[in-house]
Tab-separated table of N, CA, C and O and ligand atoms in Angstrom:
chain	number	residue	atom	x	y	z
D	346	MET	N	122.842	148.995	131.737
D	346	MET	CA	121.932	149.195	130.594
D	346	MET	C	120.652	149.896	131.011
D	346	MET	O	120.301	150.944	130.481
D	347	GLN	N	119.933	149.284	131.978
D	347	GLN	CA	118.713	149.922	132.470
D	347	GLN	C	119.038	151.291	133.045
D	347	GLN	O	118.252	152.227	132.923
D	348	GLN	N	120.203	151.354	133.671
D	348	GLN	CA	120.596	152.628	134.272
D	348	GLN	C	120.693	153.719	133.218
D	348	GLN	O	120.349	154.870	133.462
D	349	PHE	N	121.158	153.323	132.046
D	349	PHE	CA	121.279	154.302	130.967
D	349	PHE	C	119.921	154.934	130.654
D	349	PHE	O	119.813	156.140	130.492
D	350	TYR	N	118.865	154.105	130.604
D	350	TYR	CA	117.547	154.633	130.258
D	350	TYR	C	116.994	155.558	131.338
D	350	TYR	O	116.053	156.296	131.089
D	351	HIS	N	117.561	155.478	132.502
D	351	HIS	CA	117.125	156.383	133.567
D	351	HIS	C	118.040	157.581	133.728
D	351	HIS	O	117.805	158.430	134.582
D	352	SER	N	119.078	157.634	132.920
D	352	SER	CA	120.035	158.729	133.073
D	352	SER	C	119.423	160.048	132.597
D	352	SER	O	118.571	160.078	131.706
D	353	ALA	N	119.889	161.116	133.204
D	353	ALA	CA	119.389	162.445	132.829
D	353	ALA	C	119.711	162.740	131.370
D	353	ALA	O	118.893	163.319	130.647
D	354	ALA	N	120.873	162.306	130.931
D	354	ALA	CA	121.284	162.593	129.553
D	354	ALA	C	120.316	161.964	128.549
D	354	ALA	O	119.886	162.615	127.596
D	355	TRP	N	119.964	160.692	128.792
D	355	TRP	CA	119.045	160.022	127.881
D	355	TRP	C	117.650	160.629	127.954
D	355	TRP	O	116.987	160.839	126.951
D	356	ARG	N	117.203	160.904	129.152
D	356	ARG	CA	115.846	161.444	129.294
D	356	ARG	C	115.716	162.796	128.592
D	356	ARG	O	114.720	163.081	127.934
D	357	ARG	N	116.760	163.617	128.748
D	357	ARG	CA	116.734	164.925	128.108
D	357	ARG	C	116.734	164.751	126.586
D	357	ARG	O	115.963	165.369	125.867
D	358	LEU	N	117.624	163.898	126.118
D	358	LEU	CA	117.751	163.692	124.672
D	358	LEU	C	116.468	163.105	124.081
D	358	LEU	O	115.978	163.565	123.051
D	359	SER	N	115.908	162.084	124.736
D	359	SER	CA	114.734	161.425	124.167
D	359	SER	C	113.522	162.366	124.173
D	359	SER	O	112.709	162.337	123.257
D	360	ARG	N	113.433	163.189	125.208
D	360	ARG	CA	112.307	164.121	125.247
D	360	ARG	C	112.421	165.126	124.101
D	360	ARG	O	111.465	165.393	123.380
D	361	ARG	N	113.625	165.648	123.922
D	361	ARG	CA	113.821	166.613	122.843
D	361	ARG	C	113.614	165.948	121.482
D	361	ARG	O	113.036	166.527	120.569
D	362	PHE	N	114.074	164.715	121.369
D	362	PHE	CA	113.937	164.010	120.098
D	362	PHE	C	112.470	163.836	119.737
D	362	PHE	O	112.067	164.027	118.592
D	363	LEU	N	111.654	163.494	120.716
D	363	LEU	CA	110.219	163.314	120.453
D	363	LEU	C	109.539	164.645	120.116
D	363	LEU	O	108.583	164.677	119.338
D	364	GLU	N	110.041	165.712	120.701
D	364	GLU	CA	109.475	167.017	120.356
D	364	GLU	C	109.764	167.348	118.898
D	364	GLU	O	108.923	167.884	118.177
D	365	ASN	N	110.962	166.978	118.460
D	365	ASN	CA	111.354	167.265	117.082
D	365	ASN	C	110.809	166.232	116.101
D	365	ASN	O	110.695	166.505	114.911
D	366	ASN	N	110.527	165.018	116.612
D	366	ASN	CA	110.045	163.925	115.750
D	366	ASN	C	108.800	163.304	116.373
D	366	ASN	O	108.840	162.202	116.891
D	367	PRO	N	107.687	164.022	116.317
D	367	PRO	CA	106.493	163.578	117.052
D	367	PRO	C	105.716	162.456	116.384
D	367	PRO	O	104.768	161.946	116.964
D	368	VAL	N	106.128	162.053	115.181
D	368	VAL	CA	105.354	161.068	114.417
D	368	VAL	C	106.131	159.764	114.284
D	368	VAL	O	107.343	159.770	114.035
D	369	CYS	N	105.438	158.629	114.447
D	369	CYS	CA	106.084	157.327	114.278
D	369	CYS	C	106.582	157.182	112.840
D	369	CYS	O	105.803	157.330	111.891
D	370	VAL	N	107.870	156.877	112.686
D	370	VAL	CA	108.441	156.824	111.332
D	370	VAL	C	107.924	155.616	110.543
D	370	VAL	O	107.819	155.662	109.325
D	371	LYS	N	107.618	154.509	111.244
D	371	LYS	CA	107.139	153.306	110.552
D	371	LYS	C	105.701	153.496	110.069
D	371	LYS	O	105.352	153.087	108.968
D	372	CYS	N	104.868	154.105	110.915
D	372	CYS	CA	103.508	154.411	110.475
D	372	CYS	C	103.571	155.362	109.284
D	372	CYS	O	102.844	155.200	108.303
D	373	TYR	N	104.460	156.326	109.393
D	373	TYR	CA	104.601	157.321	108.327
D	373	TYR	C	104.965	156.649	107.007
D	373	TYR	O	104.446	157.014	105.947
D	374	GLU	N	105.833	155.630	107.066
D	374	GLU	CA	106.208	154.886	105.856
D	374	GLU	C	104.979	154.219	105.232
D	374	GLU	O	104.930	154.006	104.022
D	375	ASP	N	104.031	153.858	106.093
D	375	ASP	CA	102.803	153.233	105.595
D	375	ASP	C	101.737	154.267	105.234
D	375	ASP	O	100.586	153.924	104.967
D	376	GLY	N	102.115	155.537	105.308
D	376	GLY	CA	101.170	156.586	104.963
D	376	GLY	C	100.223	156.940	106.090
D	376	GLY	O	99.176	157.545	105.867
D	377	VAL	N	100.566	156.522	107.307
D	377	VAL	CA	99.720	156.792	108.468
D	377	VAL	C	100.438	157.788	109.380
D	377	VAL	O	101.636	157.650	109.641
D	378	ILE	N	99.716	158.784	109.827
D	378	ILE	CA	100.288	159.729	110.790
D	378	ILE	C	99.833	159.319	112.182
D	378	ILE	O	98.643	159.401	112.505
D	379	ARG	N	100.785	158.809	112.976
D	379	ARG	CA	100.441	158.430	114.340
D	379	ARG	C	101.500	158.994	115.281
D	379	ARG	O	102.685	159.001	114.959
D	380	LYS	N	101.039	159.418	116.417
D	380	LYS	CA	101.950	159.989	117.406
D	380	LYS	C	102.981	158.950	117.861
D	380	LYS	O	102.621	157.801	118.130
D	381	ALA	N	104.228	159.349	117.925
D	381	ALA	CA	105.264	158.460	118.434
D	381	ALA	C	105.203	158.421	119.957
D	381	ALA	O	104.917	159.432	120.602
D	382	ASP	N	105.444	157.248	120.515
D	382	ASP	CA	105.421	157.089	121.974
D	382	ASP	C	106.810	156.975	122.568
D	382	ASP	O	107.058	157.371	123.699
D	383	VAL	N	107.714	156.366	121.810
D	383	VAL	CA	109.039	156.106	122.360
D	383	VAL	C	110.120	156.467	121.349
D	383	VAL	O	109.878	156.525	120.141
D	384	VAL	N	111.315	156.694	121.900
D	384	VAL	CA	112.484	156.884	121.052
D	384	VAL	C	113.221	155.550	121.023
D	384	VAL	O	113.579	155.003	122.067
D	385	ASP	N	113.434	155.047	119.835
D	385	ASP	CA	114.046	153.732	119.664
D	385	ASP	C	115.467	153.889	119.128
D	385	ASP	O	115.745	154.795	118.353
D	386	HIS	N	116.358	152.990	119.572
D	386	HIS	CA	117.702	152.946	118.994
D	386	HIS	C	117.665	152.038	117.770
D	386	HIS	O	117.326	150.859	117.878
D	387	VAL	N	118.022	152.588	116.617
D	387	VAL	CA	118.064	151.784	115.392
D	387	VAL	C	119.029	150.615	115.618
D	387	VAL	O	118.682	149.455	115.407
D	388	GLN	N	120.235	150.960	116.024
D	388	GLN	CA	121.182	149.941	116.448
D	388	GLN	C	121.083	149.874	117.970
D	388	GLN	O	121.271	150.882	118.645
D	389	GLU	N	120.759	148.723	118.487
D	389	GLU	CA	120.464	148.637	119.910
D	389	GLU	C	121.656	149.028	120.780
D	389	GLU	O	122.801	148.821	120.410
D	390	VAL	N	121.315	149.555	121.932
D	390	VAL	CA	122.355	150.045	122.844
D	390	VAL	C	123.336	148.931	123.190
D	390	VAL	O	124.549	149.140	123.222
D	391	LYS	N	122.783	147.718	123.391
D	391	LYS	CA	123.691	146.641	123.787
D	391	LYS	C	124.573	146.177	122.624
D	391	LYS	O	125.584	145.540	122.845
D	392	ASP	N	124.167	146.524	121.408
D	392	ASP	CA	124.992	146.183	120.253
D	392	ASP	C	126.029	147.261	119.944
D	392	ASP	O	127.072	146.978	119.374
D	393	ASN	N	125.682	148.479	120.251
D	393	ASN	CA	126.634	149.562	119.989
D	393	ASN	C	126.494	150.655	121.033
D	393	ASN	O	125.808	151.654	120.831
D	394	TRP	N	127.166	150.442	122.109
D	394	TRP	CA	127.094	151.346	123.260
D	394	TRP	C	127.503	152.762	122.888
D	394	TRP	O	126.969	153.734	123.412
D	395	SER	N	128.443	152.890	121.963
D	395	SER	CA	128.988	154.213	121.653
D	395	SER	C	127.965	155.109	120.942
D	395	SER	O	128.115	156.321	120.922
D	396	ARG	N	126.903	154.503	120.392
D	396	ARG	CA	125.930	155.318	119.666
D	396	ARG	C	124.654	155.555	120.479
D	396	ARG	O	123.644	155.972	119.931
D	397	ARG	N	124.722	155.328	121.775
D	397	ARG	CA	123.506	155.426	122.595
D	397	ARG	C	122.934	156.833	122.622
D	397	ARG	O	121.734	157.000	122.811
D	398	LEU	N	123.783	157.849	122.457
D	398	LEU	CA	123.285	159.224	122.471
D	398	LEU	C	123.460	159.891	121.102
D	398	LEU	O	123.440	161.117	120.991
D	399	ASP	N	123.626	159.071	120.080
D	399	ASP	CA	123.823	159.567	118.725
D	399	ASP	C	122.443	159.714	118.054
D	399	ASP	O	121.757	158.726	117.808
D	400	GLU	N	122.069	160.956	117.777
D	400	GLU	CA	120.706	161.182	117.260
D	400	GLU	C	120.483	160.507	115.914
D	400	GLU	O	119.349	160.181	115.562
D	401	SER	N	121.545	160.292	115.157
D	401	SER	CA	121.368	159.629	113.863
D	401	SER	C	121.075	158.146	114.049
D	401	SER	O	120.728	157.443	113.102
D	402	ASN	N	121.207	157.661	115.277
D	402	ASN	CA	120.874	156.268	115.576
D	402	ASN	C	119.494	156.145	116.228
D	402	ASN	O	119.126	155.091	116.703
D	403	LEU	N	118.753	157.227	116.248
D	403	LEU	CA	117.455	157.205	116.932
D	403	LEU	C	116.314	157.300	115.928
D	403	LEU	O	116.461	157.864	114.849
D	404	GLN	N	115.166	156.719	116.303
D	404	GLN	CA	113.954	156.886	115.512
D	404	GLN	C	112.761	156.928	116.463
D	404	GLN	O	112.760	156.261	117.497
D	405	ALA	N	111.777	157.714	116.074
D	405	ALA	CA	110.560	157.817	116.875
D	405	ALA	C	109.590	156.733	116.440
D	405	ALA	O	109.332	156.560	115.249
D	406	LEU	N	109.077	155.970	117.404
D	406	LEU	CA	108.150	154.878	117.096
D	406	LEU	C	106.927	154.944	118.000
D	406	LEU	O	107.009	155.399	119.138
D	407	CYS	N	105.810	154.423	117.495
D	407	CYS	CA	104.642	154.229	118.347
D	407	CYS	C	104.865	152.920	119.129
D	407	CYS	O	105.757	152.132	118.791
D	408	ASN	N	104.042	152.669	120.122
D	408	ASN	CA	104.220	151.457	120.942
D	408	ASN	C	104.096	150.186	120.112
D	408	ASN	O	104.842	149.229	120.318
D	409	VAL	N	103.157	150.189	119.170
D	409	VAL	CA	102.945	148.991	118.350
D	409	VAL	C	104.223	148.630	117.580
D	409	VAL	O	104.679	147.488	117.603
D	410	HIS	N	104.788	149.625	116.913
D	410	HIS	CA	105.984	149.351	116.125
D	410	HIS	C	107.191	149.057	117.012
D	410	HIS	O	108.054	148.257	116.658
D	411	HIS	N	107.261	149.710	118.130
D	411	HIS	CA	108.385	149.453	119.024
D	411	HIS	C	108.334	148.028	119.567
D	411	HIS	O	109.344	147.327	119.603
D	412	ASN	N	107.142	147.588	119.948
D	412	ASN	CA	107.009	146.214	120.447
D	412	ASN	C	107.335	145.206	119.361
D	412	ASN	O	107.994	144.188	119.620
D	413	ALA	N	106.890	145.478	118.143
D	413	ALA	CA	107.178	144.573	117.029
D	413	ALA	C	108.683	144.484	116.793
D	413	ALA	O	109.230	143.397	116.570
D	414	LYS	N	109.351	145.608	116.851
D	414	LYS	CA	110.794	145.613	116.621
D	414	LYS	C	111.517	144.842	117.720
D	414	LYS	O	112.405	144.043	117.458
D	415	THR	N	111.104	145.082	118.953
D	415	THR	CA	111.728	144.398	120.077
D	415	THR	C	111.585	142.884	119.937
D	415	THR	O	112.523	142.130	120.168
D	416	ARG	N	110.379	142.444	119.524
D	416	ARG	CA	110.159	141.015	119.308
D	416	ARG	C	111.075	140.466	118.222
D	416	ARG	O	111.674	139.413	118.380
D	417	ASN	N	111.168	141.207	117.118
D	417	ASN	CA	112.019	140.764	116.015
D	417	ASN	C	113.476	140.648	116.428
D	417	ASN	O	114.159	139.688	116.085
D	418	GLU	N	113.945	141.662	117.153
D	418	GLU	CA	115.348	141.664	117.571
D	418	GLU	C	115.625	140.460	118.461
D	418	GLU	O	116.653	139.810	118.350
D	419	ARG	N	114.668	140.148	119.323
D	419	ARG	CA	114.848	139.019	120.229
D	419	ARG	C	114.921	137.719	119.433
D	419	ARG	O	115.751	136.869	119.676
D	420	LYS	N	114.025	137.614	118.459
D	420	LYS	CA	114.011	136.426	117.613
D	420	LYS	C	115.341	136.258	116.902
D	420	LYS	O	115.935	135.199	116.875
D	421	LYS	N	115.823	137.358	116.323
D	421	LYS	CA	117.099	137.324	115.595
D	421	LYS	C	118.216	136.854	116.516
D	421	LYS	O	119.073	136.067	116.134
D	422	ARG	N	118.193	137.375	117.732
D	422	ARG	CA	119.225	137.035	118.696
D	422	ARG	C	119.184	135.532	119.048
D	422	ARG	O	120.214	134.882	119.175
D	423	GLU	N	117.948	135.019	119.177
D	423	GLU	CA	117.815	133.615	119.539
D	423	GLU	C	118.262	132.696	118.413
D	423	GLU	O	118.723	131.575	118.653
D	424	GLN	N	118.106	133.196	117.173
D	424	GLN	CA	118.485	132.367	116.028
D	424	GLN	C	119.992	132.280	115.851
D	424	GLN	O	120.498	131.378	115.212
D	425	LYS	N	120.690	133.261	116.397
D	425	LYS	CA	122.160	133.238	116.282
D	425	LYS	C	122.708	132.040	117.063
D	425	LYS	O	122.242	131.748	118.150
D	426	PRO	N	123.665	131.353	116.475
D	426	PRO	CA	124.234	130.190	117.157
D	426	PRO	C	124.944	130.566	118.456
D	426	PRO	O	125.451	131.636	118.583
T	970	ZN	ZN1	103.976	153.078	114.284
């Protein structure tokens, strides 16, 4: 998993994705234009490995929104029996 984030394929894709999507989509929904910091997988890599390089599964997020999402996902996971 961690290895994937260090792979050349992911690094190339995420860099290009941020160039094409420089604004955080969640801030944008709130009417705020903020620079995106990271490329996030809508469906997490560990949940759907096959979509790890699928651009339709990616979204540009700022650090604040990315951290919030990560926290939520963890919570959801912990709530599962
Ligand atoms: Zn944001």
